XYZ file of C-alpha atoms in Angstrom:
415
model
C -5.336 37.434 -42.026
C -2.652 38.578 -44.395
C -2.205 39.064 -48.094
C -0.376 35.809 -48.615
C -2.019 33.149 -50.772
C -4.718 31.394 -48.844
C -5.523 34.469 -46.734
C -5.139 32.392 -43.592
C -6.416 34.008 -40.432
C -3.894 33.882 -37.607
C -4.988 33.232 -34.057
C -8.565 32.442 -33.141
C -11.109 31.867 -35.860
C -13.753 34.502 -36.608
C -16.504 32.092 -35.686
C -15.233 32.021 -32.118
C -16.603 35.512 -31.608
C -13.340 37.185 -30.592
C -13.654 40.048 -33.001
C -10.933 39.249 -35.451
C -10.231 41.813 -38.194
C -12.118 39.713 -40.701
C -15.368 40.338 -38.868
C -15.049 43.967 -37.854
C -17.318 46.279 -39.844
C -16.011 49.386 -41.555
C -16.261 52.615 -39.597
C -19.439 53.652 -41.361
C -21.501 50.694 -40.201
C -24.089 52.055 -37.795
C -25.152 48.642 -36.609
C -21.667 47.273 -36.076
C -22.855 43.887 -37.138
C -19.892 42.748 -39.221
C -18.461 40.696 -36.369
C -21.546 38.591 -35.981
C -21.373 35.077 -34.682
C -21.827 31.971 -36.735
C -25.623 32.349 -36.594
C -25.675 35.760 -38.326
C -25.956 36.055 -42.078
C -24.812 38.481 -44.702
C -27.949 40.590 -44.482
C -26.701 41.867 -41.111
C -23.212 42.642 -42.338
C -21.872 45.680 -44.169
C -22.735 47.254 -46.481
C -26.511 46.502 -46.804
C -27.465 48.696 -43.844
C -25.676 51.746 -45.211
C -26.944 54.352 -47.592
C -24.803 55.264 -50.546
C -24.266 58.424 -52.500
C -23.944 59.177 -56.194
C -20.193 59.317 -55.588
C -18.802 56.711 -57.993
C -17.388 53.511 -56.574
C -13.862 52.538 -57.595
C -13.728 51.759 -61.289
C -16.901 53.716 -62.160
C -17.165 57.098 -63.905
C -20.233 59.257 -63.288
C -22.137 60.557 -66.281
C -21.046 64.037 -67.358
C -22.998 66.792 -65.676
C -24.791 64.509 -63.244
C -25.495 66.243 -59.932
C -25.840 64.555 -56.562
C -29.435 63.848 -55.651
C -30.758 63.936 -52.103
C -31.858 60.564 -50.793
C -35.538 59.799 -50.936
C -37.234 58.450 -47.858
C -38.131 54.811 -48.258
C -41.787 54.007 -48.352
C -43.492 51.034 -46.761
C -42.511 47.582 -47.948
C -39.383 48.888 -49.621
C -35.837 47.737 -49.045
C -32.360 49.084 -49.070
C -31.291 47.533 -52.369
C -29.639 44.205 -53.022
C -26.314 43.543 -51.437
C -23.539 43.965 -53.946
C -25.906 44.677 -56.848
C -25.244 47.414 -59.352
C -28.792 48.795 -59.305
C -30.940 50.123 -56.501
C -33.625 48.042 -54.904
C -37.215 49.227 -54.921
C -37.420 52.456 -52.969
C -33.722 52.211 -52.094
C -31.461 55.040 -50.909
C -29.428 55.341 -54.072
C -27.241 53.223 -56.286
C -25.614 50.303 -54.511
C -21.962 49.472 -55.143
C -21.257 47.384 -58.193
C -20.365 43.768 -57.406
C -16.610 43.415 -57.108
C -15.079 40.392 -58.822
C -11.295 40.378 -58.595
C -11.048 36.694 -59.494
C -13.283 33.797 -60.429
C -16.166 34.676 -58.074
C -17.879 37.919 -57.033
C -17.216 39.037 -53.477
C -20.693 38.398 -52.112
C -22.783 35.393 -51.102
C -22.726 32.935 -53.992
C -25.425 30.978 -55.722
C -25.061 27.343 -56.685
C -24.405 28.213 -60.320
C -21.720 30.726 -59.368
C -19.914 28.134 -57.251
C -19.882 25.602 -60.076
C -18.916 28.278 -62.594
C -16.086 29.454 -60.347
C -14.659 25.945 -60.159
C -14.805 25.455 -63.919
C -13.456 28.956 -64.607
C -10.470 28.344 -62.332
C -9.679 25.112 -64.134
C -9.946 26.896 -67.493
C -7.934 29.999 -66.593
C -5.240 28.253 -64.575
C -5.050 24.974 -66.453
C -1.242 25.093 -66.584
C -1.163 24.625 -62.816
C -4.365 22.627 -62.270
C -4.300 19.945 -64.945
C -0.681 18.753 -64.481
C -1.346 18.142 -60.774
C -4.440 16.033 -61.350
C -2.890 14.321 -64.377
C 0.168 13.151 -62.443
C -1.950 11.944 -59.512
C -4.349 10.103 -61.822
C -1.516 8.427 -63.744
C 0.223 7.208 -60.576
C -3.012 5.903 -59.077
C -4.063 4.109 -62.256
C -0.616 2.627 -62.758
C -0.905 0.945 -59.374
C -4.477 -0.109 -60.119
C -3.494 -1.727 -63.422
C -0.746 -3.747 -61.748
C -3.141 -5.003 -59.096
C -5.800 -5.997 -61.616
C -3.238 -7.682 -63.857
C -1.345 -9.688 -61.262
C -3.164 -9.877 -57.924
C -6.710 -10.188 -59.239
C -5.597 -12.409 -62.097
C -3.801 -14.802 -59.743
C -6.786 -15.073 -57.410
C -9.185 -15.714 -60.291
C -6.852 -18.328 -61.768
C -6.402 -20.162 -58.488
C -10.138 -20.210 -57.797
C -10.837 -21.841 -61.142
C -8.174 -24.522 -60.698
C -7.350 -27.292 -58.262
C -4.497 -25.412 -56.607
C -3.656 -26.414 -53.024
C -5.145 -24.443 -50.160
C -1.839 -22.849 -49.162
C -1.413 -21.431 -52.671
C -4.937 -20.055 -52.535
C -4.147 -18.381 -49.202
C -0.900 -16.946 -50.573
C -2.700 -15.554 -53.623
C -5.408 -14.043 -51.464
C -2.803 -12.517 -49.156
C -1.001 -10.982 -52.116
C -4.265 -9.556 -53.382
C -5.079 -7.987 -50.010
C -1.565 -6.567 -49.625
C -1.523 -5.035 -53.097
C -5.045 -3.693 -52.633
C -3.968 -2.026 -49.398
C -0.927 -0.572 -51.153
C -3.147 0.693 -53.960
C -5.523 2.265 -51.468
C -2.615 3.958 -49.693
C -1.320 5.332 -52.990
C -4.770 6.646 -53.840
C -5.042 8.274 -50.419
C -1.672 9.992 -50.709
C -2.447 11.136 -54.260
C -5.829 12.535 -53.279
C -4.343 14.393 -50.288
C -1.536 15.973 -52.312
C -3.888 16.965 -55.119
C -6.468 18.387 -52.707
C -3.856 20.401 -50.812
C -2.272 21.924 -53.913
C -5.587 22.592 -55.657
C -6.868 24.341 -52.533
C -3.988 26.806 -52.724
C -4.532 27.396 -56.426
C -8.233 28.077 -55.905
C -7.499 30.438 -53.010
C -5.307 32.504 -55.314
C -7.893 32.362 -58.096
C -10.488 33.913 -55.782
C -8.164 36.928 -55.456
C -7.524 37.075 -59.201
C -3.964 35.785 -58.823
C -2.259 33.048 -60.744
C -0.234 30.230 -59.237
C 2.436 27.813 -60.329
C 2.824 24.175 -59.406
C 5.943 24.943 -57.392
C 4.275 27.751 -55.464
C 1.222 25.599 -54.728
C 3.476 22.837 -53.428
C 5.468 25.175 -51.170
C 2.273 26.635 -49.693
C 0.580 23.269 -49.197
C 3.522 21.219 -47.928
C 3.499 22.413 -44.266
C -0.100 21.213 -43.837
C 0.144 17.886 -45.667
C 0.739 15.816 -42.526
C -2.272 17.373 -40.810
C -4.433 16.873 -43.902
C -3.374 13.224 -43.969
C -4.337 12.901 -40.295
C -7.698 14.578 -40.926
C -8.492 12.295 -43.865
C -7.411 9.197 -41.955
C -9.414 10.221 -38.893
C -12.600 10.711 -40.903
C -12.135 7.395 -42.698
C -11.462 5.450 -39.518
C -14.392 7.143 -37.787
C -16.756 6.159 -40.599
C -15.481 2.585 -40.539
C -15.868 2.283 -36.771
C -19.365 3.763 -36.866
C -20.456 1.289 -39.527
C -18.893 -1.631 -37.657
C -20.472 -0.723 -34.324
C -23.967 -0.469 -35.808
C -23.822 -3.483 -38.137
C -21.668 -6.002 -36.266
C -24.064 -6.760 -33.368
C -26.853 -7.814 -35.709
C -24.448 -9.823 -37.854
C -22.977 -11.665 -34.859
C -26.459 -12.395 -33.502
C -27.512 -13.807 -36.856
C -30.283 -11.217 -37.165
C -30.204 -10.090 -40.782
C -32.965 -7.527 -40.277
C -31.114 -5.944 -37.351
C -27.866 -5.866 -39.314
C -29.551 -4.220 -42.330
C -31.284 -1.676 -40.094
C -27.978 -0.886 -38.433
C -26.415 -0.491 -41.846
C -29.028 2.065 -42.957
C -28.628 4.018 -39.714
C -24.849 3.952 -40.118
C -25.049 5.207 -43.700
C -27.348 8.047 -42.631
C -25.026 9.099 -39.813
C -21.968 8.856 -42.056
C -23.667 11.053 -44.657
C -24.617 13.612 -42.022
C -21.078 13.693 -40.621
C -19.577 13.797 -44.113
C -21.405 17.042 -44.930
C -20.855 18.487 -41.456
C -17.098 18.089 -41.792
C -16.896 18.655 -45.547
C -15.307 22.108 -45.084
C -12.633 20.873 -42.664
C -10.074 20.381 -45.419
C -10.099 23.988 -46.760
C -10.315 25.292 -43.195
C -7.213 23.293 -42.277
C -5.271 24.415 -45.340
C -6.271 28.080 -45.556
C -6.420 28.902 -41.854
C -3.340 26.824 -41.007
C -5.462 25.102 -38.369
C -4.963 21.867 -36.486
C -7.064 18.789 -37.196
C -9.313 19.422 -34.196
C -9.814 23.118 -34.966
C -10.554 22.410 -38.617
C -13.318 19.986 -37.614
C -14.784 22.574 -35.236
C -14.580 25.278 -37.906
C -16.342 23.099 -40.465
C -19.085 22.240 -38.001
C -19.707 25.931 -37.254
C -19.680 26.977 -40.911
C -22.040 24.183 -41.983
C -24.461 24.713 -39.088
C -27.808 25.929 -40.429
C -26.748 25.253 -44.050
C -26.511 21.461 -44.059
C -29.164 20.892 -46.705
C -27.813 23.602 -48.976
C -24.267 22.267 -48.824
C -25.557 18.720 -49.230
C -27.508 19.704 -52.350
C -24.561 21.494 -53.967
C -22.194 18.653 -53.101
C -24.612 16.033 -54.402
C -25.173 17.933 -57.642
C -21.423 18.310 -58.106
C -20.897 14.567 -57.647
C -23.706 13.795 -60.099
C -22.235 16.131 -62.721
C -18.673 14.888 -62.321
C -19.854 11.270 -62.249
C -21.793 11.790 -65.482
C -18.826 13.478 -67.175
C -16.500 10.719 -66.022
C -18.902 8.020 -67.258
C -19.088 9.675 -70.683
C -15.314 9.331 -70.943
C -14.665 6.001 -69.231
C -17.557 3.870 -70.507
C -16.839 4.185 -74.255
C -13.140 3.430 -73.760
C -13.974 0.502 -71.487
C -16.329 -0.883 -74.132
C -13.738 -0.447 -76.889
C -11.052 -2.076 -74.737
C -13.281 -5.045 -74.011
C -14.321 -5.578 -77.622
C -10.860 -5.105 -79.121
C -8.503 -6.487 -76.468
C -10.753 -8.378 -74.053
C -11.962 -11.154 -76.314
C -15.258 -9.462 -77.154
C -18.465 -10.028 -75.243
C -17.591 -13.643 -74.506
C -14.260 -12.715 -72.922
C -15.868 -9.969 -70.839
C -18.632 -12.319 -69.708
C -16.306 -15.044 -68.404
C -13.834 -12.533 -66.929
C -10.792 -13.608 -68.939
C -10.670 -10.359 -70.913
C -10.638 -8.154 -67.822
C -6.979 -8.988 -67.119
C -5.550 -8.472 -70.612
C -2.996 -5.672 -70.955
C -4.867 -3.990 -73.793
C -8.143 -3.805 -71.898
C -6.491 -2.595 -68.670
C -4.463 0.107 -70.426
C -7.351 1.461 -72.488
C -9.624 1.514 -69.437
C -6.922 3.206 -67.348
C -6.521 5.906 -69.997
C -10.220 6.668 -69.743
C -10.074 6.840 -65.944
C -7.022 9.115 -66.073
C -8.795 11.527 -68.411
C -11.923 11.460 -66.273
C -10.035 12.122 -63.016
C -7.975 14.878 -64.592
C -11.148 16.750 -65.523
C -13.405 16.013 -62.555
C -10.971 16.148 -59.622
C -10.394 19.936 -59.898
C -14.135 20.586 -60.097
C -14.839 18.649 -56.912
C -11.943 20.268 -55.045
C -12.900 23.710 -56.333
C -16.530 23.422 -55.263
C -15.430 22.486 -51.735
C -13.097 25.482 -51.489
C -15.695 27.896 -52.883
C -18.345 26.539 -50.505
C -15.969 27.323 -47.664
C -15.408 30.848 -49.011
C -19.135 31.356 -49.517
C -19.998 30.291 -45.970
C -17.387 32.633 -44.515
C -18.645 35.508 -46.643
C -22.176 34.865 -45.410
C -21.261 34.474 -41.757
C -18.068 36.441 -41.226
C -17.891 39.171 -43.909
C -14.836 37.488 -45.404
C -15.402 39.543 -48.556
C -13.890 42.545 -46.713
C -10.630 40.690 -46.144
C -10.634 39.214 -49.638
C -11.051 42.672 -51.144
C -8.173 44.007 -49.058
C -5.974 41.032 -49.992
C -6.839 41.602 -53.663
C -5.786 45.254 -53.392
C -9.276 46.741 -53.798
C -9.469 50.089 -52.025
C -12.482 51.434 -50.129
C -14.404 48.190 -50.497
C -17.370 48.026 -48.127
C -17.312 51.766 -47.349
C -19.583 54.499 -48.645
C -19.396 58.270 -48.744
C -22.410 60.370 -47.629
C -23.855 62.693 -50.260
C -22.643 66.280 -50.135
C -24.399 69.415 -51.162
C -27.806 67.703 -51.150
């Protein structure tokens, strides 16, 4: 790990159990548990197992005249104080270090609200870098989508409602498929570029550092090809899994078997989606290969699948609701004003008018510009949170942020 944006760990990953610097405990850790494997959690990592003294932590000033107090022996059923909290736990050994927050999140295991708040805070504080990226991607994607809906979809609908020859119908359908594929490719490229650049911006925000669009692009560019391969691999894998489980029943004419295969496929795809949901930030921030990023994500998610699934699902619900609040009113206005009213929307003729398509696209652009950073930010912060819990990443983050003596304590003197 170094102090460069993204705090990528060189060499083997901490989860491989090779004792990388990110997992080594400070010298005062009696248990030496900071380099725990992927199955250990933050309660076994520094500094919870250490006692602290009245010596002020960095950034704190002791009250005037306050004298060091000898530690009191803990009684039964008492703990050592909460990790990272600013007040002692019941029967604790003294005041615990105040939570350190150099950037948008505190350097400790995060709650669901803190992850969502960190994503929104990053978008608010660094909007000059975040919003232009998502705005440009959304505009390009919607421009392609409008062209397809205006020409390809309109031609197919027109030919189906007329007595056009079969060869013209086939040509129109081929054009529709080709333009749809081109639109999908544009969306894929846009999503990859936005995800890569936003990941770098969020990694800096965790350290309390700003970022520019140019800097985010320079940091993300070397990994773009690998991120494209990762995204393509996951998409193809999901498609093949669905085909393998549904196609036999469909070919045999057994609708029940095909539906059952479809439900099984959807369940497996969901499980794999969460299991590999942290592969993208692992690939970008650890400069890993596609294979290693998938392995890293699997190790980080192990034992936390339901938690990550819940946070991801809640994030999608929130962003979907926000997007609907923006897109639906503009879609309704576009249909009533430019789409021939309810009659035009009902028969489909209004859906291809320029006015309706442009107004609807504006709503989608606004929605994507707001929601895309939140979704990307939650994924990055989930990755950071899992590494803090399993690998004491907070020690490396504090060092990269320039915080001195983080994770160390000084024994009381003169007690």
